[in-house]
Tab-separated table of C-alpha atoms in Angstrom:
chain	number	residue	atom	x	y	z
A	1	UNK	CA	1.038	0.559	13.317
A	2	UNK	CA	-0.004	1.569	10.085
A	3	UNK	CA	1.442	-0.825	7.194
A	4	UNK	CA	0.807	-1.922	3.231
A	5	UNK	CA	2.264	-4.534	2.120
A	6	UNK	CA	2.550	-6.382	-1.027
A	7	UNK	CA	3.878	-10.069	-1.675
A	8	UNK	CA	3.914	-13.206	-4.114
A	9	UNK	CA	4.874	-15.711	-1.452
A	10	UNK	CA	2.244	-17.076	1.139
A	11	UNK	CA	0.796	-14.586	3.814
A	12	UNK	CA	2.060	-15.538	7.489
A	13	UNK	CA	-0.442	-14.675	9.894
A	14	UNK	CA	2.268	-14.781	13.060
A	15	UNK	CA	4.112	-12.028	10.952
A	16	UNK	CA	0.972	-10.044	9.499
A	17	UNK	CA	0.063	-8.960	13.120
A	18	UNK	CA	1.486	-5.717	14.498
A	19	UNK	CA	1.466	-4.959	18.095
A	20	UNK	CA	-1.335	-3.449	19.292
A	21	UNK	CA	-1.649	-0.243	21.260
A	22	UNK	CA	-2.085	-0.405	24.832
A	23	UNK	CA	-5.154	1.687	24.295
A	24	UNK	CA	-6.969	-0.416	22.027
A	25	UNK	CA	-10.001	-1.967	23.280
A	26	UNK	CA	-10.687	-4.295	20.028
A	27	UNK	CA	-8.631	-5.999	17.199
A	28	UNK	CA	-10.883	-7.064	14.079
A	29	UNK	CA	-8.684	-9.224	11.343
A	30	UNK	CA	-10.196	-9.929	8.042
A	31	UNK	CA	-8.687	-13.039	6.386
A	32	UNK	CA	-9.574	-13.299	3.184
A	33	UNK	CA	-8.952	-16.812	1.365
A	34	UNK	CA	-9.372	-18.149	-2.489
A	35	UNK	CA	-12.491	-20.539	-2.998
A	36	UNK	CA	-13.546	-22.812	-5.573
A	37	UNK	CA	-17.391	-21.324	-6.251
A	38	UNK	CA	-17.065	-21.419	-10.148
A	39	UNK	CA	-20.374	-23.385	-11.550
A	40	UNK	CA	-18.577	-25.057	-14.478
A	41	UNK	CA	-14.952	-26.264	-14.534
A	42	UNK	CA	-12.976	-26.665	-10.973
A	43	UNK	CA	-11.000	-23.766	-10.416
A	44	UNK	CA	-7.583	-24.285	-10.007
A	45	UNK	CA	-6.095	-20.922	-9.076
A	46	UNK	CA	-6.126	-16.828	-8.872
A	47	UNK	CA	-3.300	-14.976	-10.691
A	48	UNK	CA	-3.102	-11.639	-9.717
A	49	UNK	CA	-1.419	-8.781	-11.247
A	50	UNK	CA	-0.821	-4.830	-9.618
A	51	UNK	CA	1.506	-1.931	-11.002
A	52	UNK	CA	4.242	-1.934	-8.029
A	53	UNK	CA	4.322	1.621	-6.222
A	54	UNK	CA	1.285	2.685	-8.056
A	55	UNK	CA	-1.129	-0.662	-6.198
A	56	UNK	CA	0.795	0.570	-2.724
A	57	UNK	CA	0.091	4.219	-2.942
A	58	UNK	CA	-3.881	3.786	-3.659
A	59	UNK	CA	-3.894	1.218	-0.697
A	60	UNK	CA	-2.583	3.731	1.766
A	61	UNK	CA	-5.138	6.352	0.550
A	62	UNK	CA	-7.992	3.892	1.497
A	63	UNK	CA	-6.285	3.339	4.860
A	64	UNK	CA	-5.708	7.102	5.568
A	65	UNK	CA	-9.714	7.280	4.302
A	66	UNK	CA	-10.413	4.684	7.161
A	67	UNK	CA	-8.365	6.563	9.951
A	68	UNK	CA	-10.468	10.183	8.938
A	69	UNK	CA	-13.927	8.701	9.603
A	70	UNK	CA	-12.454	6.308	12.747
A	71	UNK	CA	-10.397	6.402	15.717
A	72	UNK	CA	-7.822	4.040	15.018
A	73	UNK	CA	-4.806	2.260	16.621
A	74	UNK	CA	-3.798	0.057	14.001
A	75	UNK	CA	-4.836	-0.368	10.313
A	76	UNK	CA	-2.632	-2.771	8.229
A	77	UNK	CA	-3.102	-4.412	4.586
A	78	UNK	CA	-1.188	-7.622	3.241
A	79	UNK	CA	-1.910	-8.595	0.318
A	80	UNK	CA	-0.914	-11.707	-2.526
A	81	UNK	CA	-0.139	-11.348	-6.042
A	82	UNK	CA	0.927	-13.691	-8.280
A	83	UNK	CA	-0.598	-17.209	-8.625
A	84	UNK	CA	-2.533	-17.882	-5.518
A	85	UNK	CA	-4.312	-21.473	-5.238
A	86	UNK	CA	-7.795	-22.239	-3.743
A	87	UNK	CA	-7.528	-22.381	-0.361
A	88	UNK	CA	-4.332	-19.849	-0.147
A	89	UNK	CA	-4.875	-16.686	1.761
A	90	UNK	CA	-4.919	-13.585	-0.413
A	91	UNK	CA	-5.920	-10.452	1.995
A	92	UNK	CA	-4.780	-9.676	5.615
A	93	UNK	CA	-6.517	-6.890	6.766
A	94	UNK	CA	-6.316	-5.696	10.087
A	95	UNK	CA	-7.570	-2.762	12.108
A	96	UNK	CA	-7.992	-2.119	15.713
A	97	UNK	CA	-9.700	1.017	18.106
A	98	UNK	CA	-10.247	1.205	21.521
A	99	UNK	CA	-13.908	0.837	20.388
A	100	UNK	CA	-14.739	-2.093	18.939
A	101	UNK	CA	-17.390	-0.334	16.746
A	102	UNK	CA	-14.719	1.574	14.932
A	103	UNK	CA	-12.530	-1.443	14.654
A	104	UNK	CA	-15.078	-3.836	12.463
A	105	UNK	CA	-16.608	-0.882	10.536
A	106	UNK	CA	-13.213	0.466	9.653
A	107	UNK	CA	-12.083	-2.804	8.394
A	108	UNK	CA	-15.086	-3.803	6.262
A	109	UNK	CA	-14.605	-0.078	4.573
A	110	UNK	CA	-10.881	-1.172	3.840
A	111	UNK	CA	-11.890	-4.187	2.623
A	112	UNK	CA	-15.115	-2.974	0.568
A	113	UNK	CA	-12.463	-0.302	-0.879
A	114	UNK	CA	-9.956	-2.474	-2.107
A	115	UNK	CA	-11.935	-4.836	-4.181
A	116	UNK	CA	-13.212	-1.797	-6.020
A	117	UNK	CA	-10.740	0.848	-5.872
A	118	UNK	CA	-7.282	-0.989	-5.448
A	119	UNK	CA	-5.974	-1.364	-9.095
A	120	UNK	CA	-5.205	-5.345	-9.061
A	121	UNK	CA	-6.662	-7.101	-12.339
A	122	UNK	CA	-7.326	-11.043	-11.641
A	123	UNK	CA	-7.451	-13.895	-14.053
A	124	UNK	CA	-9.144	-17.298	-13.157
A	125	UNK	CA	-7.549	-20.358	-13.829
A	126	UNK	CA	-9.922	-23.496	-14.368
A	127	UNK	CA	-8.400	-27.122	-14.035
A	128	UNK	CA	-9.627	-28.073	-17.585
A	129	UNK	CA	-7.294	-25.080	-18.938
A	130	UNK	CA	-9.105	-22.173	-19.578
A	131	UNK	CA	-8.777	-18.757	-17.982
A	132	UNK	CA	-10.138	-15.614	-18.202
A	133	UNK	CA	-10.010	-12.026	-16.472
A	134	UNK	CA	-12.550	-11.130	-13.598
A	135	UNK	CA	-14.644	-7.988	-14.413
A	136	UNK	CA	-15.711	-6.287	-11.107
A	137	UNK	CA	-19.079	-7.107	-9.454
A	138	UNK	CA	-22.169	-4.800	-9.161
A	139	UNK	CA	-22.110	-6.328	-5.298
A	140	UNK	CA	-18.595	-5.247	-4.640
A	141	UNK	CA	-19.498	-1.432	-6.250
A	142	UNK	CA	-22.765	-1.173	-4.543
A	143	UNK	CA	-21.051	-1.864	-0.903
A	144	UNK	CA	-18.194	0.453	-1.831
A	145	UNK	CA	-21.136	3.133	-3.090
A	146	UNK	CA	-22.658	2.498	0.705
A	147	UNK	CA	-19.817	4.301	2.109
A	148	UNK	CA	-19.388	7.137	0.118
A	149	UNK	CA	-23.342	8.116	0.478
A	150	UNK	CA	-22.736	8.251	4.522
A	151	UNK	CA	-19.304	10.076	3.901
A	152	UNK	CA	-18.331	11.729	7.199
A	153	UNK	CA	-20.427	12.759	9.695
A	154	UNK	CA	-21.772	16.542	9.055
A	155	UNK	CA	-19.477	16.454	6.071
A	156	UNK	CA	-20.999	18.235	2.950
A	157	UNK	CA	-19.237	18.633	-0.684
A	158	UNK	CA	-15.861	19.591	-0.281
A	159	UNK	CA	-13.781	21.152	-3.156
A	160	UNK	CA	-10.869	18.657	-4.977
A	161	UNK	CA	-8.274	21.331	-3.589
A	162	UNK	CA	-9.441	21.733	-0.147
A	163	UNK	CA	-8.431	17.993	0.250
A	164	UNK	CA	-4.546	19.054	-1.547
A	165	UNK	CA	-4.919	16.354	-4.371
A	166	UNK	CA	-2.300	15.559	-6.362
A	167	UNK	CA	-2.438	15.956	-10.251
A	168	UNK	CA	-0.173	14.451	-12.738
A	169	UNK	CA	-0.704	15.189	-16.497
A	170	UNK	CA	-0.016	13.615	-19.525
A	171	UNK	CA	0.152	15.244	-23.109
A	172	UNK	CA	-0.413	12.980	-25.905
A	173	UNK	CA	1.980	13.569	-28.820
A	174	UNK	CA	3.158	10.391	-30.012
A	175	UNK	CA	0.449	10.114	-33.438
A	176	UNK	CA	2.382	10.131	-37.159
A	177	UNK	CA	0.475	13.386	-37.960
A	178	UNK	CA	-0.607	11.843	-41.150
A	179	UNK	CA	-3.315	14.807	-41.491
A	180	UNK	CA	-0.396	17.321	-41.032
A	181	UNK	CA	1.669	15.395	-43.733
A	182	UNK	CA	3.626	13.526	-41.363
A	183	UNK	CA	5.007	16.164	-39.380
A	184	UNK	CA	5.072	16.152	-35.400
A	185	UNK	CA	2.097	17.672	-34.796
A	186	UNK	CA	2.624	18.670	-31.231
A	187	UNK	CA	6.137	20.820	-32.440
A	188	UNK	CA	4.299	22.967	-35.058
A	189	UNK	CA	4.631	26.826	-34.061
A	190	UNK	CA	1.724	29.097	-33.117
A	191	UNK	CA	2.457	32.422	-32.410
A	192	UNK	CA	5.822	31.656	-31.551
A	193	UNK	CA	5.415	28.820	-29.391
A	194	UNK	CA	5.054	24.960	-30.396
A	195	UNK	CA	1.406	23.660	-29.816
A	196	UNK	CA	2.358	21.641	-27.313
A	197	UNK	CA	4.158	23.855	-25.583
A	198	UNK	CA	0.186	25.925	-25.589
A	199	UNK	CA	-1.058	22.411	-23.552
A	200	UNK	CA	2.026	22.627	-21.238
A	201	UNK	CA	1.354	25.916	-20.212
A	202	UNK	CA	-2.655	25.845	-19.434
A	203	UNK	CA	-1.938	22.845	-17.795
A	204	UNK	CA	1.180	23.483	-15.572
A	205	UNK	CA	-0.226	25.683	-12.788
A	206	UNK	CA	-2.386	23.220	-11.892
A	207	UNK	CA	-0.763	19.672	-11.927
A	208	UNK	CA	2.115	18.188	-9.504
A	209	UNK	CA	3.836	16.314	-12.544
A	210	UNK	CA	3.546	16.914	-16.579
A	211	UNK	CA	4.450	14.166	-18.817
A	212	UNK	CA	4.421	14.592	-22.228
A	213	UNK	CA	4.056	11.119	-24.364
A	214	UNK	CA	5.693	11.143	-27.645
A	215	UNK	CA	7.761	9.152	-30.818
A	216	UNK	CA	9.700	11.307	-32.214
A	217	UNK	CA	12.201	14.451	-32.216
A	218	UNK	CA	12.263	13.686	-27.836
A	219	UNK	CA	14.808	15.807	-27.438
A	220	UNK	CA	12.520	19.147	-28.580
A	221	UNK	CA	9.774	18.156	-26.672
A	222	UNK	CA	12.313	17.328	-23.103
A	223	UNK	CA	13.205	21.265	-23.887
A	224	UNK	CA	9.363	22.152	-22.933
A	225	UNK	CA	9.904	20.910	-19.826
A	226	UNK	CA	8.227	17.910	-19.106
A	227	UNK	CA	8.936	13.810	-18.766
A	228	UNK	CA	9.163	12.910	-21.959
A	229	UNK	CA	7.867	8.850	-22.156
A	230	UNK	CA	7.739	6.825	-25.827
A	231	UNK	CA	5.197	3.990	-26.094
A	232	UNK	CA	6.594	0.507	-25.004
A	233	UNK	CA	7.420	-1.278	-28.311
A	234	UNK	CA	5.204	-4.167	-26.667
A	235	UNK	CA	2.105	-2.095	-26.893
A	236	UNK	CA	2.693	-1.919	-30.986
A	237	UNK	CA	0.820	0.562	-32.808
A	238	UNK	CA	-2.118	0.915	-30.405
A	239	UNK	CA	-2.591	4.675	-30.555
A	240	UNK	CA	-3.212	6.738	-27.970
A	241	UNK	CA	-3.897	3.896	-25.115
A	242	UNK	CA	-0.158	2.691	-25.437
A	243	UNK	CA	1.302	5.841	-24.565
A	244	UNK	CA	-1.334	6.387	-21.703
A	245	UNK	CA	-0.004	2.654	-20.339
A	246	UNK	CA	3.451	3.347	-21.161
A	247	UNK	CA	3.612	6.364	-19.173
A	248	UNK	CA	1.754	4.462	-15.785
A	249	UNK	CA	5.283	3.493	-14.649
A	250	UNK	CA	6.777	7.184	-14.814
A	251	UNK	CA	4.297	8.621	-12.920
A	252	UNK	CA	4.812	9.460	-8.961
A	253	UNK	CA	2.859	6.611	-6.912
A	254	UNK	CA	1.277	9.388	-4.539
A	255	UNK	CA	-1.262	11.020	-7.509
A	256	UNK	CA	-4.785	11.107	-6.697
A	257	UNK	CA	-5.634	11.927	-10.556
A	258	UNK	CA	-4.502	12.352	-14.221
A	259	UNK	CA	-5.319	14.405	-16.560
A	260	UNK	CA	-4.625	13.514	-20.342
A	261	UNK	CA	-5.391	15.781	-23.060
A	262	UNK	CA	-3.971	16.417	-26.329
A	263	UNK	CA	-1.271	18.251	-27.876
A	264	UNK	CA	-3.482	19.780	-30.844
A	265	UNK	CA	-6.030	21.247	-28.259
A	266	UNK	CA	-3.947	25.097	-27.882
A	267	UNK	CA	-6.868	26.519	-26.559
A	268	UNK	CA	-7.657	24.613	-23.645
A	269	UNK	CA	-10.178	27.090	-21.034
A	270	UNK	CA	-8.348	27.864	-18.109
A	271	UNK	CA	-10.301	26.059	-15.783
A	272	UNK	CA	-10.004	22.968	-17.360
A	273	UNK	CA	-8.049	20.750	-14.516
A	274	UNK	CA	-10.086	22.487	-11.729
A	275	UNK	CA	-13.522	21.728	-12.807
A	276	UNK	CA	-12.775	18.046	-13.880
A	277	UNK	CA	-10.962	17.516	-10.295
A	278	UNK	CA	-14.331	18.826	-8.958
A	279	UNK	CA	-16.117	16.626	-10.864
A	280	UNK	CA	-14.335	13.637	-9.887
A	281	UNK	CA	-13.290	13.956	-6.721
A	282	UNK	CA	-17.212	13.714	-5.204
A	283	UNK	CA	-19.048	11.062	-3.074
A	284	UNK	CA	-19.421	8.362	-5.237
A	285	UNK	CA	-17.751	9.716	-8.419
A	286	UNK	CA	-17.298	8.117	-11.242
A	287	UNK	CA	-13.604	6.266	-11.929
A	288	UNK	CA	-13.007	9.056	-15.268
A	289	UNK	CA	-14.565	13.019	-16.330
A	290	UNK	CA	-14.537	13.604	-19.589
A	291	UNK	CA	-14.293	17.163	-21.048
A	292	UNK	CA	-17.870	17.751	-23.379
A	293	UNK	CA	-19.435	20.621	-25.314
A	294	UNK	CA	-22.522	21.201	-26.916
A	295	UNK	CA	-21.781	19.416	-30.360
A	296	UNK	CA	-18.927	17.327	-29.028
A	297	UNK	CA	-17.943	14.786	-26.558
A	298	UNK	CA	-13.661	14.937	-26.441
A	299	UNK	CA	-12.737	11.654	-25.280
A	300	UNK	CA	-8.806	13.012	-25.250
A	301	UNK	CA	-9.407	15.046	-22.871
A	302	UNK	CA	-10.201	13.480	-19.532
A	303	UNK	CA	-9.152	13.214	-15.437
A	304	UNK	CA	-9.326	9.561	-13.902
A	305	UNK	CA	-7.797	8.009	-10.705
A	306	UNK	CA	-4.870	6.189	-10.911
A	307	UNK	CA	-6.204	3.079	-10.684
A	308	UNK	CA	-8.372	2.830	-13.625
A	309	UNK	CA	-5.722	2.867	-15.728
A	310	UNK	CA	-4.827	-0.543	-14.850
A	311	UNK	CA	-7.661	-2.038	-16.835
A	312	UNK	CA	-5.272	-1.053	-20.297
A	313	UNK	CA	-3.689	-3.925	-19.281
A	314	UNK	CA	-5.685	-6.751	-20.483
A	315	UNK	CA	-7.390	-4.630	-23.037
A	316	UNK	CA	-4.210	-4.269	-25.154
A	317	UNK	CA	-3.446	-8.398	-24.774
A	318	UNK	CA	-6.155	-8.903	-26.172
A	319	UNK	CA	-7.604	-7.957	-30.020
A	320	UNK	CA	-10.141	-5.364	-28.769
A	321	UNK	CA	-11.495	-1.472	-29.355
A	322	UNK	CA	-7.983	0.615	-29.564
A	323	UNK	CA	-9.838	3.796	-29.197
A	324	UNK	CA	-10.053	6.222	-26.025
A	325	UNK	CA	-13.920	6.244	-26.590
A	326	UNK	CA	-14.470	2.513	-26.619
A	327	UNK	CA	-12.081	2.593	-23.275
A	328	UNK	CA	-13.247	5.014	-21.246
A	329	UNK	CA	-16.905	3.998	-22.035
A	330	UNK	CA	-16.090	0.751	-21.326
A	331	UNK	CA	-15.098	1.894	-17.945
A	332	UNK	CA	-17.899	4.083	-16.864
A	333	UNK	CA	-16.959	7.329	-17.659
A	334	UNK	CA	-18.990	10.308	-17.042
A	335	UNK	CA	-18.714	13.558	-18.965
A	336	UNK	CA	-18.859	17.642	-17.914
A	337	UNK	CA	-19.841	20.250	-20.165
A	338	UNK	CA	-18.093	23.169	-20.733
A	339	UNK	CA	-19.797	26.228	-23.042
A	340	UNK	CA	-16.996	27.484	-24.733
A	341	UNK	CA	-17.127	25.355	-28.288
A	342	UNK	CA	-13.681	27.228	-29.365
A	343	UNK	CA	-11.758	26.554	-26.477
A	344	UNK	CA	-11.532	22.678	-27.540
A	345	UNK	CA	-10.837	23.147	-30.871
A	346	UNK	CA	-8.540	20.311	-32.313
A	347	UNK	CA	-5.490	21.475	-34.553
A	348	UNK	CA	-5.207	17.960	-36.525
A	349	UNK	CA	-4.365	19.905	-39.956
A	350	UNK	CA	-2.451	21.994	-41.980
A	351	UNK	CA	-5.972	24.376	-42.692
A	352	UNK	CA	-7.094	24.589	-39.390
A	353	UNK	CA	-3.763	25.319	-37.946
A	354	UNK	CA	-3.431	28.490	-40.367
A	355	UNK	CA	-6.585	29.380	-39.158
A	356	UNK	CA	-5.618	30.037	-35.872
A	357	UNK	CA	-2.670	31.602	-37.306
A	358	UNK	CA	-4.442	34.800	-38.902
């Protein structure tokens, strides 16, 4: 009775329908269809692209988000990829109470949460031949916002952990190390143990999955371990954003967050993955946390959902801003300040690593 499903061929409304519960007092079903309401050129079609397992997992946390505020009987979700033409169906969604009150409010919440949480990406196709990628609306954010300042009834701020989210981490280690004279940065020894190995360990207790992305000498990093992921030669030499979208596909489809953060940063405070999961995980939080100081905003060091990730996509298709700042500003990111200066310090050469040597 309660179903995700993801397809590229047309949407059969006969077979999108469960049966209902004998209990249920109200079906709502939400069709929703592709229209032509471009101002210029006709458009021709949708093509819509998702990250398979990754797409179904954030779907069913919007439908178990649905069945905690409502009584339900039945919440389903079909849903097109692929190229979809104007007039095509392209969302099923389908809920149903014994109330009918919970039955249409739970479905527009679905709905209102998959056009801005639900990592698709679209492209429109225009019948004189051009195309180009849909950025979200402010409409769809603002209804989506509408729901998260109600949250649940009598509900105040609850704690990231009291809710049992799941973490998954990522180390970034796949750079040249050109200020270290070209050696793997992340393998260098401080007081006995490799740097990254220092990252590993702060970050371990905290996360259901550590990943560590690298380009080199894998084998020495798999003995820390952790997944060990190299960047997709189709990503090129993008820097730190390939080996962030390389590693989507390795990651478990149930995470609720990850946290990236570098494997130069040995010093990372303690409560590092607790207070960014605090931070993000709040009625309408933002899609990313950054880590921030008083003389330093450390854009390799962040938590986001899932789901934001999936804007990489287009960015490295297209000539654009390689950099994690440029990103994750792009993408709304909001930052939390920590006091302790010398807790972020960056290891990025020979000096500075000697430094924290003596």
């Amino acid at each position: 009775m309660f179903s995700v499903r993801i397809q590229t061929g047309p949407i059969s409304l006969a077979t999108a329908q469960d049966q209902a519960h004998d209990r249920c007092g109200a079906e709502v079903r939400f069709v929703g269809k592709v229209r032509n309401d471009a101002r210029g050129a006709a458009l021709e079609c949708l093509v819509l692209e998702h990250f398979p397992g990754v797409t179904e997992s954030e779907i069913e946390r919007i439908v178990g988000l649905a069945r905690q505020r409502w009584s339900l009987q039945k919440a389903g979700v079909v849903h097109r990829v692929g190229r979809i033409h104007v007039g095509e169906d392209i969302v099923v969604v389908e809920t149903a109470s014994a109330h009918r009150r919970d039955a249409y409010e739970a479905n527009v919440f679905i709905m209102d949460y998959l056009k801005t949480e639900a990592p698709f990406w679209k492209q429109e196709c225009f019948a004189d031949g051009r195309a180009h990628w849909v950025e979200a609306r402010a409409s769809d954010q603002r209804a989506a916002q509408r729901w998260r300042a109600e949250g649940q009834p009598g509900a105040g701020p609850v704690s990231a952990s009291a809710h049992g989210r799941r973490i998954g981490a990522l180390i970034l280690a796949g750079g040249e190390g050109s200020r270290m004279g070209y050696l793997n940065k992340g393998l260098q020894p401080l007081h006995g143990r490799p740097l990254a190995q220092h990252v590993a360990d702060g970050l371990r207790p905290h996360v259901d999955f550590l990943a560590i992305s690298a380009n080199r000498d894998l084998a020495a990093y798999e003995s820390l371990g952790a997944t060990v992921i190299a960047d997709d030669p189709a990503f090129g030499v993008r820097g730190p954003l390939a080996g962030i979208l390389s590693a989507l596909g390795r990651f478990p489809p149930d995470l609720d967050a990850i946290m990236v953060a570098p494997c130069d940063a040995p010093l990372l405070p303690a409560d590092l993955v607790p207070r960014l999961a605090a931070a993000l995980f709040v009625p309408d939080g933002p899609p990313a946390v950054v880590a921030a100081t008083a003389g330093h905003t450390h854009y390799s060091i962040f938590m986001c959902r899932p789901g934001m990730l999936i804007s990489l996509i287009p960015r490295m298709r297209e000539p654009s801003d390689f950099s994690l700042r440029g990103w994750l500003r792009a993408c709304g990111c909001a930052t939390l300040q920590f006091d302790d200066e010398q807790a972020f310090a960056n290891v990025n050469d020979l000096p500075a690593l000697q430094a924290l040597r003596v």
